Amino acid sequence: MSAQKQIYEGKAKILYTTEDRSILLAHYKDDATAFNAQKRGMISGKGEINCKIAAMMFQLLERHGITTHFIDCPAPNQMRVRAVKILPVEVVVRNIAAGSLCQQTGLTLGTVLPYPLVEFFYKNDSLGDPLLTHDRLLLLNLATPEQVEELQRRALRINEILTSFFHRCGLTLVDFKLEFGVDQQQKLLLADEISPDTCRLWDSTVADPDRRVMDKDRFRRDLGNVESAYQQVLERIIRAVDSN
Ligand code: TMP
Ligand code: ASP
């Protein structure tokens, strides 16, 4: 199945149509951006690494009954996915305080939250992806009340599955971002990607707050060794999958 027309270029992926209208081809890029693309760079090999990680995460979730857009990977940095209309909502789940939660609430980095926190952000680059309230989300018709319930329920279930899997990899799942879409049969599917670009992952055996970072925060915060952290995450995931 070959790529036909480019229909979308995002910060980390390009989407192409295929000869089957219900299937799209996603090319994972090495480009990296942060702070709403104000910071730009490259993480060499990231496209392949993230594509492989995302594929394994989607397969893991499918095995646990979570429906996703994943079909297969025809090449190391390419993924065939079911065509969906993406809901303009980013669903963030947090287990430990980091990033914008610390900036906006004053919580100390690393504070273990008493329960997983689910937050919704408006997927809108020109507005800088602002945090949404439940009422604003409904007011703007970004999702139906039933979809909001389902997003919340599914995000928490995904958190359980991923937290336990990453624990086996020696990684702590601090927080992550999910995107969902609706297919031609109106089914809600997990879409986009799950990778060190979209998750905060800390090495469980390292206490140092900079050295433990194994995700895109190494790029965001100029911590160095970005490629090797991504590669290390991939290797640990492969080992955990193989030992199953
Ligand atoms: P935040 O703390 O900056 O709100 O990020 C929460 C999580 O969402 C973190 O794991 C990184 C991920 N994320 C994305 O995947 N894309 C984004 O554009 C942002 C801002 C965060
Ligand atoms: N991907 C986002 C951007 O460049 C932000 C981030 O991941 O920090 O806007």
PDB file of C-alpha atoms and ligand atoms in Angstrom:
ATOM      1  CA  MET A   1       0.000   0.000   0.000  1.00  0.00           C
ATOM      2  CA  SER A   2       1.633   3.263  -1.115  1.00  0.00           C
ATOM      3  CA  ALA A   3       1.283   6.823   0.112  1.00  0.00           C
ATOM      4  CA  GLN A   4      -0.828   8.961  -2.175  1.00  0.00           C
ATOM      5  CA  LYS A   5      -1.684  12.532  -1.206  1.00  0.00           C
ATOM      6  CA  GLN A   6      -0.300  14.352   1.825  1.00  0.00           C
ATOM      7  CA  ILE A   7      -3.303  15.544   3.830  1.00  0.00           C
ATOM      8  CA  TYR A   8      -1.704  16.842   7.000  1.00  0.00           C
ATOM      9  CA  GLU A   9       1.698  17.794   8.347  1.00  0.00           C
ATOM     10  CA  GLY A  10       1.954  18.103  12.109  1.00  0.00           C
ATOM     11  CA  LYS A  11       4.970  18.796  14.278  1.00  0.00           C
ATOM     12  CA  ALA A  12       5.983  15.121  14.529  1.00  0.00           C
ATOM     13  CA  LYS A  13       4.121  13.310  11.744  1.00  0.00           C
ATOM     14  CA  ILE A  14       2.944  13.598   8.154  1.00  0.00           C
ATOM     15  CA  LEU A  15      -0.299  11.880   7.137  1.00  0.00           C
ATOM     16  CA  TYR A  16      -0.952  10.529   3.639  1.00  0.00           C
ATOM     17  CA  THR A  17      -4.025   9.040   2.049  1.00  0.00           C
ATOM     18  CA  THR A  18      -3.800   5.495   0.633  1.00  0.00           C
ATOM     19  CA  GLU A  19      -5.802   3.687  -2.057  1.00  0.00           C
ATOM     20  CA  ASP A  20      -8.174   2.620   0.746  1.00  0.00           C
ATOM     21  CA  ARG A  21     -10.161   5.642   1.975  1.00  0.00           C
ATOM     22  CA  SER A  22     -10.484   4.190   5.459  1.00  0.00           C
ATOM     23  CA  ILE A  23      -6.701   3.852   5.916  1.00  0.00           C
ATOM     24  CA  LEU A  24      -4.035   6.556   6.284  1.00  0.00           C
ATOM     25  CA  LEU A  25      -0.257   6.274   6.310  1.00  0.00           C
ATOM     26  CA  ALA A  26       1.584   8.165   9.074  1.00  0.00           C
ATOM     27  CA  HIS A  27       5.269   9.089   8.588  1.00  0.00           C
ATOM     28  CA  TYR A  28       6.980   9.716  11.918  1.00  0.00           C
ATOM     29  CA  LYS A  29       9.518  12.567  11.655  1.00  0.00           C
ATOM     30  CA  ASP A  30      12.790  13.273  13.457  1.00  0.00           C
ATOM     31  CA  ASP A  31      11.695  16.908  13.963  1.00  0.00           C
ATOM     32  CA  ALA A  32      11.177  17.991  17.540  1.00  0.00           C
ATOM     33  CA  THR A  33       9.361  21.078  18.774  1.00  0.00           C
ATOM     34  CA  ALA A  34       8.429  22.414  22.189  1.00  0.00           C
ATOM     35  CA  PHE A  35       6.540  25.345  23.691  1.00  0.00           C
ATOM     36  CA  ASN A  36       4.071  25.491  20.793  1.00  0.00           C
ATOM     37  CA  ALA A  37       6.883  25.223  18.230  1.00  0.00           C
ATOM     38  CA  GLN A  38       8.784  28.224  19.595  1.00  0.00           C
ATOM     39  CA  LYS A  39      11.689  25.815  20.132  1.00  0.00           C
ATOM     40  CA  ARG A  40      12.603  23.657  17.143  1.00  0.00           C
ATOM     41  CA  GLY A  41      15.184  20.960  16.606  1.00  0.00           C
ATOM     42  CA  MET A  42      15.868  17.411  15.503  1.00  0.00           C
ATOM     43  CA  ILE A  43      16.221  14.240  17.464  1.00  0.00           C
ATOM     44  CA  SER A  44      18.154  11.964  15.158  1.00  0.00           C
ATOM     45  CA  GLY A  45      16.409   8.593  14.729  1.00  0.00           C
ATOM     46  CA  LYS A  46      13.312   9.741  16.657  1.00  0.00           C
ATOM     47  CA  GLY A  47      10.912   8.995  13.795  1.00  0.00           C
ATOM     48  CA  GLU A  48      11.800   5.289  13.780  1.00  0.00           C
ATOM     49  CA  ILE A  49      12.098   4.992  17.545  1.00  0.00           C
ATOM     50  CA  ASN A  50       8.742   6.666  18.254  1.00  0.00           C
ATOM     51  CA  CYS A  51       7.011   4.716  15.501  1.00  0.00           C
ATOM     52  CA  LYS A  52       8.263   1.431  16.982  1.00  0.00           C
ATOM     53  CA  ILE A  53       7.391   2.463  20.545  1.00  0.00           C
ATOM     54  CA  ALA A  54       3.929   3.717  19.565  1.00  0.00           C
ATOM     55  CA  ALA A  55       3.242   0.496  17.636  1.00  0.00           C
ATOM     56  CA  MET A  56       4.139  -1.628  20.674  1.00  0.00           C
ATOM     57  CA  MET A  57       2.052   0.587  22.988  1.00  0.00           C
ATOM     58  CA  PHE A  58      -0.981   0.396  20.692  1.00  0.00           C
ATOM     59  CA  GLN A  59      -0.616  -3.400  20.467  1.00  0.00           C
ATOM     60  CA  LEU A  60      -0.319  -3.641  24.250  1.00  0.00           C
ATOM     61  CA  LEU A  61      -3.467  -1.558  24.708  1.00  0.00           C
ATOM     62  CA  GLU A  62      -5.370  -3.542  22.042  1.00  0.00           C
ATOM     63  CA  ARG A  63      -4.490  -6.740  23.953  1.00  0.00           C
ATOM     64  CA  HIS A  64      -6.191  -5.131  26.959  1.00  0.00           C
ATOM     65  CA  GLY A  65      -9.335  -4.262  24.985  1.00  0.00           C
ATOM     66  CA  ILE A  66      -8.608  -0.599  24.153  1.00  0.00           C
ATOM     67  CA  THR A  67      -9.531   0.178  20.539  1.00  0.00           C
ATOM     68  CA  THR A  68      -6.875   2.195  18.711  1.00  0.00           C
ATOM     69  CA  HIS A  69      -6.258   3.457  15.179  1.00  0.00           C
ATOM     70  CA  PHE A  70      -3.177   1.205  14.778  1.00  0.00           C
ATOM     71  CA  ILE A  71      -3.044  -1.301  11.904  1.00  0.00           C
ATOM     72  CA  ASP A  72       0.630  -2.122  11.243  1.00  0.00           C
ATOM     73  CA  CYS A  73       4.032  -0.681  10.297  1.00  0.00           C
ATOM     74  CA  PRO A  74       5.005  -1.162   6.626  1.00  0.00           C
ATOM     75  CA  ALA A  75       8.406   0.515   7.284  1.00  0.00           C
ATOM     76  CA  PRO A  76      10.376   1.431  10.430  1.00  0.00           C
ATOM     77  CA  ASN A  77       9.071   5.036  10.529  1.00  0.00           C
ATOM     78  CA  GLN A  78       5.682   4.408   8.932  1.00  0.00           C
ATOM     79  CA  MET A  79       2.418   3.335  10.490  1.00  0.00           C
ATOM     80  CA  ARG A  80      -0.828   2.406   8.759  1.00  0.00           C
ATOM     81  CA  VAL A  81      -3.739   3.723  10.798  1.00  0.00           C
ATOM     82  CA  ARG A  82      -7.523   3.792  10.538  1.00  0.00           C
ATOM     83  CA  ALA A  83      -8.718   7.179   9.271  1.00  0.00           C
ATOM     84  CA  VAL A  84     -10.426   9.104  12.069  1.00  0.00           C
ATOM     85  CA  LYS A  85     -11.655  12.609  12.691  1.00  0.00           C
ATOM     86  CA  ILE A  86      -9.504  13.764  15.615  1.00  0.00           C
ATOM     87  CA  LEU A  87     -11.395  15.381  18.503  1.00  0.00           C
ATOM     88  CA  PRO A  88      -9.788  18.786  19.196  1.00  0.00           C
ATOM     89  CA  VAL A  89      -9.110  17.779  22.796  1.00  0.00           C
ATOM     90  CA  GLU A  90      -5.815  16.617  24.320  1.00  0.00           C
ATOM     91  CA  VAL A  91      -6.436  14.308  27.256  1.00  0.00           C
ATOM     92  CA  VAL A  92      -3.622  14.449  29.824  1.00  0.00           C
ATOM     93  CA  VAL A  93      -3.314  11.961  32.686  1.00  0.00           C
ATOM     94  CA  ARG A  94      -0.948  12.742  35.556  1.00  0.00           C
ATOM     95  CA  ASN A  95       0.346  10.487  38.323  1.00  0.00           C
ATOM     96  CA  ILE A  96       3.138  12.754  39.557  1.00  0.00           C
ATOM     97  CA  ALA A  97       3.305  16.560  39.463  1.00  0.00           C
ATOM     98  CA  ALA A  98       5.460  17.933  36.635  1.00  0.00           C
ATOM     99  CA  GLY A  99       5.343  20.437  33.775  1.00  0.00           C
ATOM    100  CA  SER A 100       2.365  22.749  33.490  1.00  0.00           C
ATOM    101  CA  LEU A 101       0.716  21.305  36.618  1.00  0.00           C
ATOM    102  CA  CYS A 102       3.648  22.577  38.702  1.00  0.00           C
ATOM    103  CA  GLN A 103       3.782  25.887  36.848  1.00  0.00           C
ATOM    104  CA  GLN A 104       0.047  26.550  37.243  1.00  0.00           C
ATOM    105  CA  THR A 105      -0.577  25.250  40.776  1.00  0.00           C
ATOM    106  CA  GLY A 106       2.732  25.640  42.610  1.00  0.00           C
ATOM    107  CA  LEU A 107       2.860  21.900  43.371  1.00  0.00           C
ATOM    108  CA  THR A 108       6.458  20.736  43.790  1.00  0.00           C
ATOM    109  CA  LEU A 109       7.968  18.694  40.939  1.00  0.00           C
ATOM    110  CA  GLY A 110       7.770  15.006  41.834  1.00  0.00           C
ATOM    111  CA  THR A 111       4.817  15.231  44.236  1.00  0.00           C
ATOM    112  CA  VAL A 112       2.963  11.906  43.981  1.00  0.00           C
ATOM    113  CA  LEU A 113      -0.698  12.724  43.354  1.00  0.00           C
ATOM    114  CA  PRO A 114      -3.262  11.007  45.628  1.00  0.00           C
ATOM    115  CA  TYR A 115      -5.121   9.784  42.516  1.00  0.00           C
ATOM    116  CA  PRO A 116      -4.555  10.089  38.752  1.00  0.00           C
ATOM    117  CA  LEU A 117      -5.573  13.510  37.514  1.00  0.00           C
ATOM    118  CA  VAL A 118      -7.303  13.717  34.113  1.00  0.00           C
ATOM    119  CA  GLU A 119      -7.142  17.091  32.369  1.00  0.00           C
ATOM    120  CA  PHE A 120      -8.449  18.324  29.031  1.00  0.00           C
ATOM    121  CA  PHE A 121      -6.608  20.822  26.833  1.00  0.00           C
ATOM    122  CA  TYR A 122      -7.997  22.566  23.749  1.00  0.00           C
ATOM    123  CA  LYS A 123      -6.012  21.289  20.733  1.00  0.00           C
ATOM    124  CA  ASN A 124      -5.613  24.691  19.127  1.00  0.00           C
ATOM    125  CA  ASP A 125      -2.109  25.947  18.261  1.00  0.00           C
ATOM    126  CA  SER A 126      -3.165  29.548  17.673  1.00  0.00           C
ATOM    127  CA  LEU A 127      -4.554  29.688  21.236  1.00  0.00           C
ATOM    128  CA  GLY A 128      -1.533  27.795  22.643  1.00  0.00           C
ATOM    129  CA  ASP A 129      -3.497  24.635  23.604  1.00  0.00           C
ATOM    130  CA  PRO A 130      -5.145  26.105  26.752  1.00  0.00           C
ATOM    131  CA  LEU A 131      -6.357  24.047  29.714  1.00  0.00           C
ATOM    132  CA  LEU A 132     -10.136  23.519  29.448  1.00  0.00           C
ATOM    133  CA  THR A 133     -12.776  23.334  32.108  1.00  0.00           C
ATOM    134  CA  HIS A 134     -15.478  20.673  31.668  1.00  0.00           C
ATOM    135  CA  ASP A 135     -18.031  23.408  30.965  1.00  0.00           C
ATOM    136  CA  ARG A 136     -15.859  25.176  28.395  1.00  0.00           C
ATOM    137  CA  LEU A 137     -15.280  21.861  26.609  1.00  0.00           C
ATOM    138  CA  LEU A 138     -19.057  21.358  26.302  1.00  0.00           C
ATOM    139  CA  LEU A 139     -19.726  25.031  25.521  1.00  0.00           C
ATOM    140  CA  LEU A 140     -17.341  24.861  22.553  1.00  0.00           C
ATOM    141  CA  ASN A 141     -18.879  21.525  21.423  1.00  0.00           C
ATOM    142  CA  LEU A 142     -15.430  19.929  21.365  1.00  0.00           C
ATOM    143  CA  ALA A 143     -16.998  16.608  22.410  1.00  0.00           C
ATOM    144  CA  THR A 144     -20.412  15.381  23.526  1.00  0.00           C
ATOM    145  CA  PRO A 145     -21.085  14.806  27.258  1.00  0.00           C
ATOM    146  CA  GLU A 146     -21.068  11.043  26.531  1.00  0.00           C
ATOM    147  CA  GLN A 147     -17.706  11.327  24.770  1.00  0.00           C
ATOM    148  CA  VAL A 148     -16.257  13.291  27.712  1.00  0.00           C
ATOM    149  CA  GLU A 149     -17.321  10.496  30.102  1.00  0.00           C
ATOM    150  CA  GLU A 150     -15.838   7.900  27.775  1.00  0.00           C
ATOM    151  CA  LEU A 151     -12.570   9.840  27.316  1.00  0.00           C
ATOM    152  CA  GLN A 152     -12.175  10.091  31.078  1.00  0.00           C
ATOM    153  CA  ARG A 153     -12.950   6.405  31.618  1.00  0.00           C
ATOM    154  CA  ARG A 154     -10.666   5.242  28.830  1.00  0.00           C
ATOM    155  CA  ALA A 155      -7.808   7.559  29.832  1.00  0.00           C
ATOM    156  CA  LEU A 156      -7.836   6.133  33.368  1.00  0.00           C
ATOM    157  CA  ARG A 157      -7.863   2.555  32.069  1.00  0.00           C
ATOM    158  CA  ILE A 158      -4.980   3.327  29.684  1.00  0.00           C
ATOM    159  CA  ASN A 159      -3.102   4.835  32.633  1.00  0.00           C
ATOM    160  CA  GLU A 160      -3.489   1.583  34.600  1.00  0.00           C
ATOM    161  CA  ILE A 161      -2.208  -0.516  31.700  1.00  0.00           C
ATOM    162  CA  LEU A 162       0.716   1.781  30.823  1.00  0.00           C
ATOM    163  CA  THR A 163       1.773   2.432  34.442  1.00  0.00           C
ATOM    164  CA  SER A 164       2.046  -1.273  35.099  1.00  0.00           C
ATOM    165  CA  PHE A 165       3.843  -1.943  31.788  1.00  0.00           C
ATOM    166  CA  PHE A 166       6.394   0.866  32.255  1.00  0.00           C
ATOM    167  CA  HIS A 167       7.004  -0.310  35.816  1.00  0.00           C
ATOM    168  CA  ARG A 168       8.260  -3.581  34.289  1.00  0.00           C
ATOM    169  CA  CYS A 169      10.600  -1.471  32.118  1.00  0.00           C
ATOM    170  CA  GLY A 170      12.067   0.249  35.187  1.00  0.00           C
ATOM    171  CA  LEU A 171      10.311   3.468  34.174  1.00  0.00           C
ATOM    172  CA  THR A 172       7.894   5.629  36.132  1.00  0.00           C
ATOM    173  CA  LEU A 173       5.009   6.993  34.082  1.00  0.00           C
ATOM    174  CA  VAL A 174       4.759  10.560  35.388  1.00  0.00           C
ATOM    175  CA  ASP A 175       2.152  11.844  32.933  1.00  0.00           C
ATOM    176  CA  PHE A 176       1.101  11.533  29.296  1.00  0.00           C
ATOM    177  CA  LYS A 177      -1.111  13.014  26.602  1.00  0.00           C
ATOM    178  CA  LEU A 178      -3.676  11.139  24.511  1.00  0.00           C
ATOM    179  CA  GLU A 179      -5.690  12.052  21.444  1.00  0.00           C
ATOM    180  CA  PHE A 180      -8.823  10.293  20.280  1.00  0.00           C
ATOM    181  CA  GLY A 181     -10.709  10.252  16.992  1.00  0.00           C
ATOM    182  CA  VAL A 182     -14.005   9.049  15.578  1.00  0.00           C
ATOM    183  CA  ASP A 183     -13.976   6.630  12.628  1.00  0.00           C
ATOM    184  CA  GLN A 184     -16.455   6.352   9.766  1.00  0.00           C
ATOM    185  CA  GLN A 185     -18.660   4.056  11.903  1.00  0.00           C
ATOM    186  CA  GLN A 186     -18.658   6.712  14.670  1.00  0.00           C
ATOM    187  CA  LYS A 187     -16.446   4.517  16.865  1.00  0.00           C
ATOM    188  CA  LEU A 188     -14.134   6.313  19.280  1.00  0.00           C
ATOM    189  CA  LEU A 189     -10.517   5.162  18.770  1.00  0.00           C
ATOM    190  CA  LEU A 190      -7.299   6.077  20.542  1.00  0.00           C
ATOM    191  CA  ALA A 191      -5.205   7.886  17.913  1.00  0.00           C
ATOM    192  CA  ASP A 192      -2.024   9.972  17.495  1.00  0.00           C
ATOM    193  CA  GLU A 193       0.940   8.343  19.295  1.00  0.00           C
ATOM    194  CA  ILE A 194       2.264   7.170  22.634  1.00  0.00           C
ATOM    195  CA  SER A 195       6.013   7.787  22.851  1.00  0.00           C
ATOM    196  CA  PRO A 196       8.680   9.689  24.803  1.00  0.00           C
ATOM    197  CA  ASP A 197       7.375  12.780  22.935  1.00  0.00           C
ATOM    198  CA  THR A 198       3.971  12.444  24.596  1.00  0.00           C
ATOM    199  CA  CYS A 199       4.804  10.814  27.952  1.00  0.00           C
ATOM    200  CA  ARG A 200       7.019  11.839  30.851  1.00  0.00           C
ATOM    201  CA  LEU A 201       9.061   8.789  31.825  1.00  0.00           C
ATOM    202  CA  TRP A 202      11.546   8.728  34.676  1.00  0.00           C
ATOM    203  CA  ASP A 203      14.172   6.040  35.252  1.00  0.00           C
ATOM    204  CA  SER A 204      12.822   4.389  38.414  1.00  0.00           C
ATOM    205  CA  THR A 205      16.307   3.603  39.724  1.00  0.00           C
ATOM    206  CA  VAL A 206      17.693   7.157  39.463  1.00  0.00           C
ATOM    207  CA  ALA A 207      16.920   9.851  42.053  1.00  0.00           C
ATOM    208  CA  ASP A 208      18.679  12.798  40.411  1.00  0.00           C
ATOM    209  CA  PRO A 209      15.896  15.004  38.951  1.00  0.00           C
ATOM    210  CA  ASP A 210      17.737  15.687  35.679  1.00  0.00           C
ATOM    211  CA  ARG A 211      19.460  12.347  35.154  1.00  0.00           C
ATOM    212  CA  ARG A 212      16.228  10.341  35.610  1.00  0.00           C
ATOM    213  CA  VAL A 213      14.459  12.078  32.692  1.00  0.00           C
ATOM    214  CA  MET A 214      13.999   9.670  29.734  1.00  0.00           C
ATOM    215  CA  ASP A 215      11.577  11.674  27.570  1.00  0.00           C
ATOM    216  CA  LYS A 216      11.160  14.865  25.553  1.00  0.00           C
ATOM    217  CA  ASP A 217      11.859  16.985  28.627  1.00  0.00           C
ATOM    218  CA  ARG A 218      15.548  16.279  27.814  1.00  0.00           C
ATOM    219  CA  PHE A 219      14.973  18.295  24.620  1.00  0.00           C
ATOM    220  CA  ARG A 220      12.564  20.850  26.162  1.00  0.00           C
ATOM    221  CA  ARG A 221      14.975  21.609  29.015  1.00  0.00           C
ATOM    222  CA  ASP A 222      18.295  21.160  27.116  1.00  0.00           C
ATOM    223  CA  LEU A 223      19.385  18.291  29.349  1.00  0.00           C
ATOM    224  CA  GLY A 224      21.464  16.593  26.600  1.00  0.00           C
ATOM    225  CA  ASN A 225      21.642  12.879  25.639  1.00  0.00           C
ATOM    226  CA  VAL A 226      18.190  13.061  24.050  1.00  0.00           C
ATOM    227  CA  GLU A 227      18.760  10.363  21.398  1.00  0.00           C
ATOM    228  CA  SER A 228      20.253   7.903  23.863  1.00  0.00           C
ATOM    229  CA  ALA A 229      17.323   8.353  26.276  1.00  0.00           C
ATOM    230  CA  TYR A 230      14.810   7.597  23.490  1.00  0.00           C
ATOM    231  CA  GLN A 231      16.882   4.590  22.375  1.00  0.00           C
ATOM    232  CA  GLN A 232      17.075   3.329  25.953  1.00  0.00           C
ATOM    233  CA  VAL A 233      13.282   3.572  26.336  1.00  0.00           C
ATOM    234  CA  LEU A 234      12.836   1.576  23.107  1.00  0.00           C
ATOM    235  CA  GLU A 235      15.288  -1.117  24.245  1.00  0.00           C
ATOM    236  CA  ARG A 236      13.623  -1.485  27.637  1.00  0.00           C
ATOM    237  CA  ILE A 237      10.180  -1.763  26.032  1.00  0.00           C
ATOM    238  CA  ILE A 238      11.408  -4.436  23.584  1.00  0.00           C
ATOM    239  CA  ARG A 239      12.921  -6.385  26.494  1.00  0.00           C
ATOM    240  CA  ALA A 240       9.677  -6.174  28.500  1.00  0.00           C
ATOM    241  CA  VAL A 241       7.565  -7.227  25.494  1.00  0.00           C
ATOM    242  CA  ASP A 242       9.935 -10.129  24.679  1.00  0.00           C
ATOM    243  CA  SER A 243       9.954 -11.381  28.277  1.00  0.00           C
ATOM    244  CA  ASN A 244       6.179 -11.676  28.288  1.00  0.00           C
TER     245      ASN A 244
HETATM  246  P1  TMP B   1       2.355  19.549  30.381  1.00  0.00           P
HETATM  247  O1  TMP B   1       2.836  19.286  31.772  1.00  0.00           O
HETATM  248  O2  TMP B   1       3.259  20.441  29.588  1.00  0.00           O
HETATM  249  O3  TMP B   1       0.923  20.016  30.368  1.00  0.00           O
HETATM  250  O4  TMP B   1       2.380  18.143  29.615  1.00  0.00           O
HETATM  251  C1  TMP B   1       1.658  17.048  30.074  1.00  0.00           C
HETATM  252  C2  TMP B   1       1.989  15.830  29.232  1.00  0.00           C
HETATM  253  O5  TMP B   1       1.537  15.995  27.907  1.00  0.00           O
HETATM  254  C3  TMP B   1       3.471  15.516  29.133  1.00  0.00           C
HETATM  255  O6  TMP B   1       3.629  14.095  29.233  1.00  0.00           O
HETATM  256  C4  TMP B   1       3.879  15.957  27.775  1.00  0.00           C
HETATM  257  C5  TMP B   1       2.605  15.836  26.971  1.00  0.00           C
HETATM  258  N1  TMP B   1       2.469  16.878  25.973  1.00  0.00           N
HETATM  259  C6  TMP B   1       2.330  16.534  24.640  1.00  0.00           C
HETATM  260  O7  TMP B   1       2.332  15.357  24.280  1.00  0.00           O
HETATM  261  N2  TMP B   1       2.165  17.528  23.730  1.00  0.00           N
HETATM  262  C7  TMP B   1       2.145  18.840  24.078  1.00  0.00           C
HETATM  263  O8  TMP B   1       1.996  19.702  23.216  1.00  0.00           O
HETATM  264  C8  TMP B   1       2.284  19.183  25.480  1.00  0.00           C
HETATM  265  C9  TMP B   1       2.260  20.611  25.925  1.00  0.00           C
HETATM  266  C10 TMP B   1       2.441  18.167  26.380  1.00  0.00           C
HETATM  267  N1  ASP B   2       4.741  19.374  20.897  1.00  0.00           N
HETATM  268  C1  ASP B   2       4.456  20.638  21.433  1.00  0.00           C
HETATM  269  C2  ASP B   2       4.880  21.789  20.571  1.00  0.00           C
HETATM  270  O1  ASP B   2       5.874  21.905  19.962  1.00  0.00           O
HETATM  271  C3  ASP B   2       4.883  20.933  22.815  1.00  0.00           C
HETATM  272  C4  ASP B   2       5.619  19.952  23.635  1.00  0.00           C
HETATM  273  O2  ASP B   2       5.610  18.742  23.398  1.00  0.00           O
HETATM  274  O3  ASP B   2       6.236  20.412  24.611  1.00  0.00           O
HETATM  275  O4  ASP B   2       4.188  22.723  20.517  1.00  0.00           O
END
